[in-house]
Amino acid sequence: MHDPADLTTPTPPPATAAPVLLRAAGLACGYGAGAVLTGVELTLRAGDRVAVLGPNGGGKTTLFRTLLGELEPVSGTLERQARCAVVPQTERSRLDFPVSALDVALMGAVSRLPWWRRPGKADRRLARAALGQVGLAEHADRTFGDLSGGQRQRVLVARALVQDAPIVLLDEPFTGLDAVSADRLEQLLLQLADEGRGLLIATHDVEQARRWGTVLCLNKRQIAYGHADVLTRSVLEATYGGEIVDIDCAVHGHHDVVLPAHHHEH
Ligand SMILES: Nc1ncnc2c1ncn2[C@@H]1O[C@H](COP(=O)(O)OP(=O)(O)OP(=O)(O)O)[C@@H](O)[C@H]1O
Ligand SMILES: [Mg+2]
């Protein structure tokens, strides 16, 4: 059962009747000719909440950029049936010019509008409501660059909400969030999935991944995709290169493995 050869076999989650939003087959992703991630076999359906696990450099952001259409697939096929919104990884999203939190959230409306239309009053109302959903209603008029890292991250979540896309890619959205904001975001993600969106969420938190039900493990190639039960010790080792730590988890009543602390600091 722990034969490493098994790891190359994709483990699809149970098929449901929900519409397919995204399908990747034999997908390789990279920058130019060389692939940095291979073997991606993925079917994202409406209502799916998929945790994307992998070490630093494992290919999570590269996959997201490919799914968004920013990068051409190196090989394989990618069918996207719906629009994608993205919450980018924090260090890639410094906006130093003087725009307000509301302006950033409002940028989400621009992608939905035909090119000749500017965001109007209704869009501003939506943007304010989205800032409210991430707990930042009071900060709408503050300069984005003056907000804390965690607050900026939440503004970018609000921008994705305003985009109102069926597929939402979130690249480590919990980074820098305090416990209250993290709980609020987790509730919001559940709500978005219940509304029929498909979510891919990059995270370094294995426990969180177990809670969400479906996991995609990447380490330069796809290691596993399926129900959280695929997170066996051997899959975690293949994903994180043997850097995992054992703990006996009395609360959950099973032997558990966790990641070393530095994976969370990122
Ligand atoms: N613009 C780029 N040009 C060339 N190679 C890149 C570029 N961006 C990333 N890479 C390489 O692609 C590989 C995967 O990186 P990627 O950013 O996708 O990892 P990640 O899983 O998102 O890691 P992290 O947890 O640190 O965010 C790495 O080897 C990285 O050096
Ligand atoms: Mg990344």
Coordinates of N, CA and C in Angstrom, one line a residue, residues 6-113:
D6 N 3.0 3.5 -6.3 CA 1.6 3.9 -6.3 C 1.4 5.4 -6.4
L7 N 2.4 6.1 -6.0 CA 2.3 7.6 -6.0 C 2.1 8.1 -7.4
T8 N 2.6 7.4 -8.4 CA 2.5 8.0 -9.7 C 1.0 7.8 -10.3
T9 N 0.2 7.0 -9.6 CA -1.1 6.7 -10.1 C -2.0 7.8 -9.6
P10 N -2.6 8.7 -10.5 CA -3.5 9.7 -9.9 C -4.7 9.0 -9.2
T11 N -5.1 9.7 -8.1 CA -6.3 9.1 -7.4 C -7.4 10.1 -7.5
P12 N -8.3 9.9 -8.5 CA -9.3 10.9 -8.7 C -10.3 10.9 -7.6
P13 N -10.8 12.1 -7.1 CA -11.9 12.1 -6.2 C -13.2 11.5 -6.8
P14 N -14.1 11.1 -5.9 CA -15.3 10.5 -6.5 C -16.0 11.5 -7.5
A15 N -16.5 11.0 -8.6 CA -17.1 11.9 -9.6 C -18.5 12.2 -9.0
T16 N -18.9 13.5 -9.2 CA -20.2 13.9 -8.8 C -20.9 14.4 -10.0
A17 N -22.2 14.8 -9.8 CA -22.9 15.4 -11.0 C -22.7 16.8 -11.2
A18 N -21.9 17.5 -10.3 CA -21.7 18.9 -10.4 C -20.9 19.2 -11.7
P19 N -21.2 20.4 -12.3 CA -20.6 20.7 -13.6 C -19.1 20.9 -13.4
V20 N -18.4 20.4 -14.5 CA -16.9 20.6 -14.5 C -16.6 22.0 -14.9
L21 N -15.7 22.6 -14.1 CA -15.3 24.0 -14.3 C -13.9 24.0 -15.0
L22 N -13.1 23.0 -14.8 CA -11.7 23.0 -15.2 C -11.2 21.6 -15.3
R23 N -10.5 21.3 -16.4 CA -10.0 19.9 -16.5 C -8.6 20.0 -17.1
A24 N -7.6 19.4 -16.5 CA -6.2 19.3 -16.9 C -5.9 17.9 -17.1
A25 N -5.2 17.6 -18.3 CA -4.8 16.2 -18.5 C -3.3 16.2 -19.0
G26 N -2.5 15.5 -18.3 CA -1.1 15.4 -18.7 C -0.4 16.8 -18.8
L27 N -0.9 17.7 -17.9 CA -0.5 19.1 -18.0 C 0.9 19.3 -17.4
A28 N 1.8 19.9 -18.2 CA 3.1 20.3 -17.7 C 3.2 21.8 -17.8
C29 N 3.7 22.4 -16.7 CA 3.7 23.9 -16.6 C 5.1 24.4 -16.4
G30 N 5.4 25.6 -16.9 CA 6.8 26.1 -16.8 C 6.9 27.4 -17.5
Y31 N 8.1 27.9 -17.5 CA 8.5 29.2 -18.1 C 9.3 29.0 -19.3
G32 N 8.7 29.0 -20.5 CA 9.4 28.7 -21.7 C 9.4 27.2 -21.9
A33 N 10.6 26.7 -22.4 CA 10.6 25.3 -22.8 C 10.6 24.3 -21.7
G34 N 11.3 24.6 -20.6 CA 11.5 23.6 -19.5 C 10.3 23.6 -18.5
A35 N 9.8 22.4 -18.2 CA 8.7 22.3 -17.3 C 9.2 22.3 -15.9
V36 N 8.5 23.0 -14.9 CA 8.9 23.0 -13.5 C 7.9 22.1 -12.8
L37 N 6.8 21.8 -13.5 CA 5.7 20.9 -12.8 C 5.1 20.0 -14.0
T38 N 5.1 18.7 -13.7 CA 4.5 17.8 -14.7 C 3.4 16.9 -14.2
G39 N 2.7 16.3 -15.1 CA 1.8 15.2 -14.7 C 0.5 15.7 -14.0
V40 N 0.1 16.9 -14.3 CA -1.1 17.4 -13.6 C -2.4 16.8 -14.2
E41 N -3.1 16.1 -13.4 CA -4.4 15.4 -13.9 C -5.5 15.9 -12.9
L42 N -6.3 16.8 -13.3 CA -7.2 17.5 -12.4 C -8.5 17.8 -13.0
T43 N -9.6 17.5 -12.3 CA -10.9 17.9 -12.7 C -11.6 18.7 -11.5
L44 N -11.8 20.0 -11.7 CA -12.4 20.8 -10.7 C -13.9 21.0 -11.0
R45 N -14.7 20.7 -10.1 CA -16.2 20.8 -10.3 C -16.7 21.9 -9.4
A46 N -17.9 22.4 -9.8 CA -18.6 23.4 -8.9 C -18.8 22.8 -7.5
G47 N -18.4 23.6 -6.5 CA -18.6 23.2 -5.1 C -17.4 22.5 -4.5
D48 N -16.3 22.3 -5.4 CA -15.1 21.7 -4.8 C -14.2 22.7 -4.1
R49 N -13.7 22.3 -3.0 CA -12.7 23.1 -2.3 C -11.4 22.3 -2.2
V50 N -10.4 22.6 -3.0 CA -9.3 21.7 -3.1 C -8.1 22.4 -2.5
A51 N -7.4 21.8 -1.5 CA -6.2 22.3 -0.9 C -5.0 21.9 -1.8
V52 N -4.2 22.9 -2.2 CA -3.0 22.6 -3.0 C -1.8 22.6 -2.1
L53 N -1.2 21.4 -1.8 CA -0.1 21.3 -0.9 C 1.2 21.1 -1.7
G54 N 2.3 21.6 -1.2 CA 3.6 21.4 -1.8 C 4.6 22.2 -1.1
P55 N 5.9 21.8 -1.2 CA 7.0 22.6 -0.6 C 7.2 23.9 -1.4
N56 N 8.0 24.8 -0.8 CA 8.5 26.0 -1.5 C 9.1 25.5 -2.8
G57 N 8.7 26.1 -3.9 CA 9.3 25.8 -5.2 C 8.6 24.5 -5.8
G58 N 7.6 24.0 -5.2 CA 6.9 22.8 -5.6 C 6.1 22.9 -6.9
G59 N 5.7 24.2 -7.2 CA 5.0 24.5 -8.4 C 3.5 25.0 -8.2
K60 N 3.2 25.4 -7.0 CA 1.8 25.8 -6.8 C 1.4 27.1 -7.5
T61 N 2.3 28.1 -7.4 CA 2.1 29.4 -8.1 C 2.1 29.2 -9.6
T62 N 3.1 28.4 -10.0 CA 3.2 28.1 -11.5 C 2.0 27.5 -12.0
L63 N 1.4 26.5 -11.3 CA 0.1 25.9 -11.7 C -1.0 27.0 -11.8
F64 N -1.1 27.8 -10.8 CA -2.1 28.8 -10.8 C -2.0 29.8 -12.0
R65 N -0.7 30.2 -12.3 CA -0.5 31.1 -13.4 C -0.9 30.4 -14.7
T66 N -0.7 29.1 -14.8 CA -1.0 28.4 -16.0 C -2.6 28.3 -16.1
L67 N -3.2 27.9 -15.0 CA -4.7 27.8 -15.0 C -5.3 29.1 -15.4
L68 N -4.7 30.2 -15.0 CA -5.2 31.6 -15.3 C -5.0 32.0 -16.7
G69 N -4.1 31.3 -17.4 CA -3.8 31.6 -18.8 C -2.6 32.6 -18.9
E70 N -2.0 32.9 -17.7 CA -0.8 33.8 -17.8 C 0.4 33.1 -18.4
L71 N 0.5 31.8 -18.2 CA 1.5 31.0 -18.8 C 0.9 30.0 -19.7
E72 N 1.5 29.7 -20.8 CA 1.1 28.7 -21.8 C 1.5 27.3 -21.2
P73 N 0.6 26.3 -21.3 CA 1.0 25.0 -20.9 C 2.3 24.6 -21.7
V74 N 3.2 23.9 -21.1 CA 4.4 23.4 -21.8 C 4.0 22.2 -22.6
S75 N 3.1 21.3 -22.0 CA 2.5 20.3 -22.8 C 1.2 19.8 -22.1
G76 N 0.5 18.9 -22.8 CA -0.8 18.5 -22.1 C -1.9 19.4 -22.5
T77 N -3.1 19.1 -21.9 CA -4.3 19.9 -22.3 C -4.9 20.5 -21.0
L78 N -5.5 21.7 -21.2 CA -6.2 22.4 -20.2 C -7.5 23.0 -20.8
E79 N -8.6 22.5 -20.2 CA -9.9 23.1 -20.6 C -10.5 23.8 -19.5
R80 N -10.7 25.1 -19.7 CA -11.3 26.0 -18.7 C -12.7 26.4 -19.2
Q81 N -13.7 26.0 -18.4 CA -15.1 26.2 -18.8 C -15.7 27.5 -18.3
A82 N -14.9 28.2 -17.4 CA -15.5 29.4 -16.8 C -14.3 30.4 -16.4
R83 N -14.7 31.6 -16.1 CA -13.8 32.6 -15.7 C -13.1 32.3 -14.4
C84 N -11.8 32.7 -14.2 CA -11.1 32.5 -13.0 C -10.8 33.9 -12.3
A85 N -11.0 33.9 -11.0 CA -10.5 35.0 -10.2 C -9.3 34.5 -9.4
V86 N -8.3 35.4 -9.1 CA -7.2 34.9 -8.3 C -6.9 35.9 -7.1
V87 N -6.5 35.3 -6.0 CA -5.9 36.0 -4.9 C -4.4 35.7 -4.9
P88 N -3.6 36.6 -5.4 CA -2.2 36.3 -5.6 C -1.4 36.1 -4.3
Q89 N -0.3 35.4 -4.4 CA 0.6 35.3 -3.2 C 1.1 36.7 -2.8
T90 N 1.2 37.0 -1.5 CA 1.3 38.4 -1.1 C 2.5 39.1 -1.7
E91 N 3.7 38.4 -1.8 CA 4.9 39.2 -2.2 C 4.8 39.6 -3.7
R92 N 3.9 38.9 -4.4 CA 3.7 39.3 -5.8 C 2.7 40.4 -6.0
S93 N 2.1 40.9 -4.9 CA 1.0 41.9 -5.1 C 1.2 43.2 -4.4
R94 N 2.4 43.7 -4.4 CA 2.7 45.0 -3.8 C 2.1 46.1 -4.8
L95 N 1.2 46.9 -4.3 CA 0.7 48.0 -5.1 C 1.2 49.2 -4.3
D96 N 2.2 49.8 -4.8 CA 2.8 51.0 -4.0 C 2.2 52.3 -4.5
F97 N 1.5 52.3 -5.6 CA 0.9 53.6 -6.0 C -0.3 53.9 -5.1
P98 N -0.6 55.2 -5.0 CA -1.6 55.6 -3.9 C -3.0 55.3 -4.4
V99 N -3.5 54.1 -4.2 CA -4.9 53.7 -4.4 C -5.5 53.3 -3.1
S100 N -6.8 53.5 -2.9 CA -7.4 53.1 -1.7 C -7.8 51.6 -1.7
A101 N -8.1 51.1 -0.5 CA -8.6 49.7 -0.5 C -9.8 49.5 -1.4
L102 N -10.7 50.5 -1.4 CA -11.9 50.4 -2.2 C -11.5 50.3 -3.7
D103 N -10.5 51.1 -4.1 CA -10.1 51.1 -5.5 C -9.6 49.7 -5.9
V104 N -8.8 49.1 -5.0 CA -8.3 47.7 -5.3 C -9.4 46.7 -5.4
A105 N -10.4 46.8 -4.5 CA -11.5 45.9 -4.6 C -12.3 46.1 -5.9
L106 N -12.4 47.4 -6.2 CA -13.2 47.7 -7.4 C -12.5 47.2 -8.7
M107 N -11.2 47.0 -8.7 CA -10.5 46.5 -9.9 C -11.1 45.1 -10.3
G108 N -11.7 44.4 -9.3 CA -12.3 43.2 -9.6 C -13.5 43.3 -10.5
A109 N -14.2 44.5 -10.5 CA -15.3 44.7 -11.4 C -14.9 44.9 -12.8
V110 N -13.7 45.5 -13.0 CA -13.2 45.9 -14.3 C -13.1 44.6 -15.2
S111 N -12.7 43.5 -14.6 CA -12.5 42.3 -15.4 C -13.8 41.7 -15.9
R112 N -15.0 42.1 -15.2 CA -16.3 41.6 -15.6 C -16.9 42.4 -16.7
L113 N -16.5 43.7 -16.8 CA -17.2 44.7 -17.6 C -16.7 44.7 -19.0

